[in-house]
Amino acid sequence: MSSILTNNGAMVALQTLQSINKNLGMTQSEISTGKSVATAKDNSAVWAISKQMESDVQGFKAIQESLALGESTVAVARNASETVTDLLTEIKGKIVASQEDNVDRDKIQADIAALRDQVSSVVGAAQFNGLNLLSNKEVEEGSGTVNVLSSLDRSGSGVSSSSIQVTKQDLGTEASAITAGSTAVATADNNVTGEGDAAAFAIAASATTRNDATFTVGTEVEAGQGYNIAISAGAGAFGGTALNTAALDDIKYVARDGDTRTDVAQGLADSFNKYIKDKGFDDTGVSASVTDTGEVTIVGATGNTADNFSVAVNSYGSDDTTIGGGLEKLADVDVSTEDGAETALENIESLIQTAIDSSAAFGSSQGRIETQADFISKLSDSLTSGIGALVDANMEEASARLQALQVQQQLATQSLSIANQAPQSILSLFR
C-alpha cells in the first residue's frame, strides 16, 4: 500500500544514512586523534585502565630521575672512598719504609701527615647536592641511611613505593670524645648490665679465684651515646696509678647511627686492649673479648695474687659526646719512633680494610641502582606500549574504513533521495 503520509522507505534510508554518518564521524575522530579510545564514552573500561597505566608511567619517569640522582650521589662517595683507599695504601708504604733503622723517620712522618690531611680533604669534599655519604655523625635516628626511591608497587590494596637503602660509611679522621666532667646516665638507663655496671667490680688476680668480669651492652643503641670503662684500684705489678684510667676518654666508644650492640661491645674491647698495650701491660694476659650478643669479658692477670684492679662501665648522653670518624685511629699513626712505627704497621691494615669495605658497599649500592634504573626504563617502555595497544587506532584499518564509509554515505544519500521521490508516483494515479 502506498501512502503520502508515511514513507517507510525514506525512514529506512534515513536511519541507514544516520548510522553511516555516525560511524564516519567515529572513524574521522580516530584519524584526527590517533586513538580508538580517546574519551571515556568511547570505551569506559579500556579508558579507565589506560589512564591508570598512564599515571604509573608518569610516576616511573619521576622514579628514573630519583634513581639518577641517587646513582650520582653514590658514585661520588664510591670514588672518594676508593681514593681514600689509595691514600691509605700509600701511607702503608711510608710506614713499611719506616721499619728500617737507617731512615729519617721525621721526614716520613711529615709525608704521612700530609697524606692524612689529604684523606680529610677528600672525605670533606665527597658530597653531591649537599649530601655526604662519607660522614655519619648525626644523632638523629635513621640519619645513617639514605633511601633512594626505586619503584611503585601496585597491588589489590593500593599503591606503595619501594626504596633502595644506602648506608652511610664514615671515613672521617676526627676523634670521638666524651667531654671531661660529663655526668653518667643513671644506672637504670645506661644500656649496660652485668659486672662493673656503673660501679667498680674487683678482678682478683689469683690462680684459684675467678679473675674476670663480664658485662653486656643492651639492644637499644642510640647515636651519640658514649660508653666508657674506668679502671681503678690497680695494684701489684700494675703499680696502682700506672693502670688506673685518668679520663673518660681513656677507654671509650661513641656510637653512631646504625651501630649495633656488637659494634659498641667490639669498640669498647678494642679501646680497652689498646689502652692496656699503650700502658705496656699487654704481656700480662689482661685483655677484653667480645661475643656476638654484645657481651664483653675482661680478663685479669693470673698467678700473682697482688695484680688486682677494678673496672666500672658507664654511658653518657649525646650532649656530652663527640662522634668520631671511622678512620680516627689514623691520627695516632706516628712513625717517628721505632715503637710507633711497629704500632702503626699493625693499625694501618684495619684502616685500609675499613676503606675497602666502604668502597665495596658503595659499589654494591651503585650497581643495584643502575640495574633498577635499567629495569624501570624498560618497564616504562612496556607500559607505554601496552597503553598504545589498548587505545591507539589502527591507521591502516581506519583509512580503509573511511573510504568504505564515504562510498556508503553517497549510496545512502542516493537511496534517501529515491525514497523521497516515491510519493511523486502517486500523482500519476490521479491524472
XYZ file of C-alpha atoms in Angstrom:
431
model
C 0.000 0.000 0.000
C 1.276 3.414 -0.918
C 0.823 6.383 1.388
C 1.650 10.050 1.141
C 1.643 10.305 4.970
C 4.087 7.537 5.820
C 7.191 6.883 3.709
C 8.723 3.701 5.156
C 11.422 3.546 2.520
C 12.576 7.079 3.338
C 12.678 6.262 7.065
C 14.863 3.195 6.469
C 17.133 5.155 4.147
C 17.396 7.971 6.701
C 18.274 5.577 9.543
C 20.900 3.951 7.358
C 22.388 7.331 6.454
C 22.449 8.406 10.116
C 24.240 5.200 11.119
C 26.786 5.642 8.343
C 27.369 9.289 9.330
C 27.881 8.247 12.955
C 30.447 5.604 12.001
C 32.081 8.064 9.636
C 32.386 10.604 12.460
C 33.968 8.000 14.737
C 36.433 6.999 12.035
C 37.353 10.615 11.351
C 37.882 11.108 15.105
C 40.237 8.097 15.203
C 42.202 9.508 12.295
C 42.446 13.002 13.767
C 43.325 11.871 17.356
C 45.179 8.671 16.505
C 43.188 6.896 19.202
C 40.373 4.396 19.024
C 39.530 5.221 22.669
C 40.036 8.964 23.093
C 37.429 9.637 25.780
C 35.609 7.679 28.455
C 32.436 7.499 26.297
C 34.329 5.581 23.600
C 35.007 2.639 25.945
C 34.840 3.464 29.636
C 36.561 0.267 30.861
C 39.518 0.482 28.475
C 39.816 4.253 29.006
C 39.966 3.788 32.816
C 42.672 1.110 32.528
C 44.748 3.225 30.143
C 44.547 6.304 32.372
C 45.694 4.281 35.383
C 48.615 2.937 33.374
C 49.467 6.454 32.137
C 49.642 7.661 35.737
C 52.041 4.805 36.531
C 54.233 5.727 33.556
C 54.361 9.319 34.785
C 55.338 8.057 38.233
C 58.111 5.886 36.791
C 59.529 8.902 34.985
C 59.891 10.626 38.370
C 61.478 7.453 39.755
C 64.024 7.472 36.909
C 65.041 10.982 37.981
C 65.324 9.841 41.607
C 67.485 6.887 40.613
C 69.720 9.129 38.507
C 70.210 11.467 41.467
C 70.867 8.549 43.825
C 73.319 6.926 41.440
C 75.290 10.171 41.099
C 75.392 10.625 44.876
C 76.625 7.077 45.478
C 79.138 7.345 42.614
C 80.721 10.387 44.277
C 81.003 8.508 47.587
C 82.428 5.416 45.889
C 85.064 7.404 44.006
C 86.017 9.218 47.203
C 86.286 6.021 49.255
C 88.418 4.418 46.539
C 90.670 7.486 46.606
C 90.923 7.188 50.399
C 91.872 3.522 49.979
C 94.662 4.520 47.599
C 95.895 7.188 50.021
C 95.908 4.732 52.932
C 97.825 2.250 50.787
C 100.360 4.972 50.114
C 100.562 5.663 53.851
C 101.180 1.959 54.421
C 104.149 2.171 52.058
C 105.568 5.009 54.146
C 105.018 3.032 57.342
C 106.766 -0.014 55.902
C 109.694 2.181 54.885
C 109.903 3.496 58.466
C 110.609 -0.024 59.775
C 114.182 0.323 58.501
C 116.650 1.621 61.090
C 118.679 3.802 58.729
C 115.873 6.160 57.638
C 114.735 9.663 58.535
C 111.535 8.840 60.379
C 110.695 12.504 60.964
C 110.515 13.179 57.227
C 108.450 10.036 56.691
C 106.096 11.193 59.442
C 105.757 14.559 57.685
C 104.753 12.742 54.475
C 102.224 10.654 56.401
C 100.745 13.792 57.988
C 100.332 15.340 54.527
C 98.591 12.215 53.228
C 96.387 12.143 56.337
C 95.337 15.734 55.661
C 94.541 14.751 52.079
C 92.286 11.966 53.336
C 90.350 14.534 55.376
C 90.132 16.817 52.337
C 88.765 14.055 50.111
C 86.172 12.993 52.689
C 85.047 16.581 53.262
C 84.588 17.235 49.527
C 82.740 13.971 48.789
C 79.261 15.497 48.684
C 76.607 15.685 45.973
C 73.811 18.209 46.260
C 74.794 18.773 49.891
C 74.690 15.089 50.909
C 77.936 13.460 52.058
C 77.700 9.682 52.391
C 81.170 9.537 53.968
C 80.044 11.360 57.096
C 77.784 9.735 59.683
C 77.846 11.949 62.755
C 74.203 12.977 63.152
C 72.473 11.733 66.292
C 69.011 11.646 64.722
C 67.713 8.095 64.387
C 67.802 6.891 60.789
C 70.307 9.534 59.693
C 72.844 6.817 58.954
C 70.920 5.614 55.904
C 69.655 7.266 52.727
C 66.630 5.907 50.857
C 66.643 6.169 47.061
C 63.107 5.921 45.601
C 63.246 2.907 43.292
C 59.766 1.663 42.373
C 55.992 1.937 42.567
C 54.328 -1.322 43.544
C 50.652 -1.675 42.621
C 48.572 -4.374 44.290
C 44.976 -5.069 45.126
C 45.289 -2.991 48.286
C 46.667 0.083 46.505
C 49.991 1.589 45.507
C 53.125 1.695 47.645
C 56.648 2.921 46.990
C 59.880 0.946 47.343
C 63.349 2.297 48.068
C 66.943 1.171 47.844
C 68.611 1.816 51.183
C 72.178 3.129 51.054
C 74.101 3.025 54.332
C 76.491 5.847 55.094
C 80.130 4.946 55.665
C 82.210 7.230 57.869
C 85.809 7.705 56.696
C 86.480 10.838 58.715
C 89.610 11.207 60.810
C 88.040 13.196 63.645
C 88.456 11.701 67.111
C 85.494 10.602 69.199
C 85.294 12.032 72.684
C 83.391 12.087 75.961
C 83.514 15.550 77.441
C 85.537 15.812 80.640
C 83.347 16.147 83.696
C 80.257 14.737 81.952
C 77.554 13.183 84.085
C 76.937 9.478 83.512
C 73.489 8.252 82.575
C 71.554 6.843 85.515
C 72.282 3.177 86.133
C 68.742 2.115 85.261
C 69.035 3.700 81.796
C 72.703 3.312 80.916
C 72.166 0.382 78.497
C 74.709 -1.769 80.337
C 74.116 -4.764 82.580
C 76.412 -7.113 84.449
C 79.584 -6.843 86.461
C 81.003 -3.351 86.616
C 77.710 -1.730 85.643
C 78.136 1.843 86.966
C 80.068 0.546 89.977
C 83.618 -0.752 90.407
C 83.925 -4.517 90.167
C 87.109 -6.087 91.524
C 89.041 -8.523 89.333
C 91.242 -10.673 91.555
C 94.471 -11.928 90.026
C 94.595 -15.356 91.567
C 95.032 -18.758 90.018
C 92.399 -20.154 92.369
C 89.895 -17.293 92.073
C 87.716 -16.244 89.166
C 89.688 -13.480 87.510
C 87.303 -11.891 85.003
C 84.333 -9.546 84.715
C 81.511 -9.781 82.210
C 79.036 -7.122 81.190
C 76.551 -6.832 78.316
C 75.582 -3.901 76.091
C 71.824 -3.541 75.632
C 69.999 -3.712 72.314
C 68.804 -0.076 72.345
C 71.934 1.603 70.998
C 71.423 5.295 70.212
C 73.581 7.507 68.039
C 75.833 9.743 70.113
C 75.635 7.572 73.213
C 79.109 7.219 74.700
C 80.399 4.276 76.697
C 83.469 4.233 78.905
C 85.355 1.727 81.035
C 87.097 3.090 84.098
C 89.954 1.152 85.684
C 90.752 1.760 89.341
C 92.439 0.082 92.333
C 95.327 -1.120 90.208
C 97.807 -2.964 92.420
C 100.783 -5.278 92.312
C 102.757 -5.227 89.095
C 100.267 -2.719 87.650
C 101.582 -0.103 90.013
C 98.304 1.457 91.030
C 98.027 4.714 89.094
C 100.011 3.230 86.185
C 96.981 1.170 85.167
C 94.188 3.339 86.503
C 92.342 5.496 83.946
C 92.552 9.225 84.474
C 89.962 10.493 81.968
C 86.646 9.435 80.436
C 88.392 9.354 77.071
C 90.975 6.756 78.065
C 88.772 3.747 77.266
C 85.653 4.713 75.361
C 83.411 4.212 72.365
C 80.835 6.645 70.970
C 78.061 5.024 68.911
C 76.940 6.353 65.546
C 73.583 5.777 63.874
C 73.316 2.203 62.642
C 75.639 0.734 65.255
C 74.539 -2.471 66.965
C 75.267 -3.741 70.464
C 78.081 -5.830 68.945
C 79.651 -2.727 67.376
C 79.644 -0.979 70.742
C 80.997 -4.041 72.553
C 83.760 -4.503 69.985
C 84.635 -0.818 70.122
C 84.958 -0.938 73.912
C 87.037 -4.123 73.802
C 89.381 -2.675 71.162
C 89.764 0.531 73.157
C 90.459 -1.458 76.341
C 93.098 -3.629 74.662
C 94.765 -0.582 73.095
C 94.898 1.125 76.489
C 96.464 -1.948 78.099
C 99.030 -2.167 75.308
C 99.875 1.543 75.494
C 100.457 1.085 79.223
C 102.865 -1.766 78.500
C 100.790 -4.476 80.168
C 99.735 -6.418 77.050
C 102.026 -9.310 78.003
C 100.331 -9.814 81.378
C 97.285 -11.570 79.937
C 94.936 -8.674 80.708
C 92.540 -8.313 77.753
C 88.943 -7.852 76.656
C 86.988 -10.098 74.269
C 83.508 -9.899 72.713
C 80.693 -12.269 71.789
C 78.153 -11.651 69.020
C 75.482 -10.974 71.650
C 77.181 -7.821 72.888
C 78.856 -9.443 75.872
C 82.292 -8.187 76.885
C 84.616 -10.217 79.100
C 87.624 -8.556 80.734
C 90.252 -10.996 81.939
C 92.826 -10.090 84.573
C 96.338 -11.458 85.153
C 96.775 -14.844 86.769
C 99.435 -16.300 89.009
C 100.110 -13.208 91.094
C 97.501 -12.512 93.740
C 98.724 -8.931 94.059
C 97.877 -7.985 90.450
C 94.347 -6.784 91.128
C 92.286 -3.988 89.587
C 88.647 -2.900 89.315
C 86.503 -1.945 86.320
C 83.334 0.124 86.022
C 81.226 0.702 82.894
C 79.130 3.827 82.336
C 77.380 5.537 79.455
C 76.892 9.221 78.572
C 74.291 11.107 76.559
C 74.869 12.653 73.138
C 75.093 16.147 74.672
C 78.342 15.064 76.334
C 79.947 13.218 73.411
C 81.510 13.714 70.001
C 81.084 11.031 67.344
C 84.404 10.196 65.733
C 85.229 9.182 62.186
C 85.772 5.636 61.022
C 89.443 6.429 60.457
C 90.042 8.242 63.744
C 92.963 5.918 64.541
C 94.809 7.479 61.617
C 95.542 10.436 63.879
C 97.536 8.101 66.166
C 99.911 6.976 63.417
C 103.364 8.196 64.440
C 106.473 6.560 62.956
C 108.944 8.994 64.466
C 109.948 6.269 66.950
C 110.651 2.573 66.484
C 107.774 1.539 68.744
C 105.461 3.951 66.968
C 106.437 2.532 63.584
C 105.642 -1.008 64.747
C 102.275 0.031 66.170
C 101.417 1.986 63.012
C 102.067 -1.086 60.864
C 99.597 -3.064 62.973
C 96.924 -0.343 62.831
C 97.115 0.619 59.137
C 95.749 -2.744 57.987
C 92.466 -2.254 59.818
C 92.153 1.283 58.451
C 92.720 0.098 54.881
C 90.144 -2.643 55.397
C 87.637 -0.064 56.651
C 88.117 1.987 53.471
C 87.921 -1.116 51.261
C 84.692 -2.230 52.948
C 83.218 1.240 52.395
C 84.169 1.228 48.709
C 82.699 -2.243 48.264
C 79.448 -1.225 49.996
C 79.046 1.833 47.767
C 79.939 -0.191 44.678
C 77.266 -2.736 45.513
C 74.668 0.000 46.080
C 75.585 1.794 42.856
C 75.331 -1.439 40.875
C 71.902 -2.125 42.313
C 70.698 1.392 41.500
C 71.969 1.085 37.905
C 70.186 -2.259 37.492
C 66.962 -0.801 38.871
C 67.218 2.246 36.607
C 67.607 -0.005 33.557
C 64.621 -2.084 34.665
C 62.426 0.974 35.276
C 63.289 2.310 31.808
C 62.259 -0.975 30.179
C 59.167 -1.239 32.374
C 58.092 2.281 31.409
C 58.524 1.421 27.718
C 56.487 -1.771 28.162
C 53.662 0.113 29.888
C 53.651 2.771 27.178
C 53.453 0.045 24.533
C 50.622 -1.598 26.444
C 48.673 1.662 26.608
C 49.110 2.046 22.864
C 47.774 -1.444 22.257
C 44.657 -0.541 24.255
C 43.752 2.891 22.901
C 45.719 3.612 19.711
C 43.843 3.467 16.410
C 44.838 1.075 13.622
C 45.501 3.696 10.969
C 45.518 1.268 8.021
C 42.159 -0.112 9.114
C 40.795 3.387 9.756
C 41.871 4.536 6.291
C 40.142 1.597 4.581
C 37.038 2.091 6.732
C 36.919 5.797 5.890
C 36.854 5.146 2.165
C 34.189 2.453 2.539
C 32.014 4.698 4.711
C 32.328 7.577 2.260
C 31.028 5.314 -0.520
C 28.260 4.051 1.765
C 27.372 7.660 2.616
C 26.986 8.510 -1.076
C 24.849 5.432 -1.707
C 22.705 6.107 1.344
C 22.183 9.682 0.180
C 21.090 8.389 -3.223
C 18.804 5.834 -1.577
C 17.180 8.535 0.553
C 16.680 10.722 -2.479
C 14.979 7.878 -4.346
C 12.786 7.078 -1.337
C 11.745 10.724 -1.026
C 10.653 10.721 -4.693
C 8.378 7.665 -4.244
C 5.238 9.702 -3.278
C 5.549 11.574 -6.599
C 4.442 8.414 -8.392
C 1.084 8.588 -6.623
C 0.263 11.747 -8.599
C 0.107 9.712 -11.786
C -2.812 7.742 -10.384
C -4.919 10.934 -10.286
C -4.223 12.154 -13.825
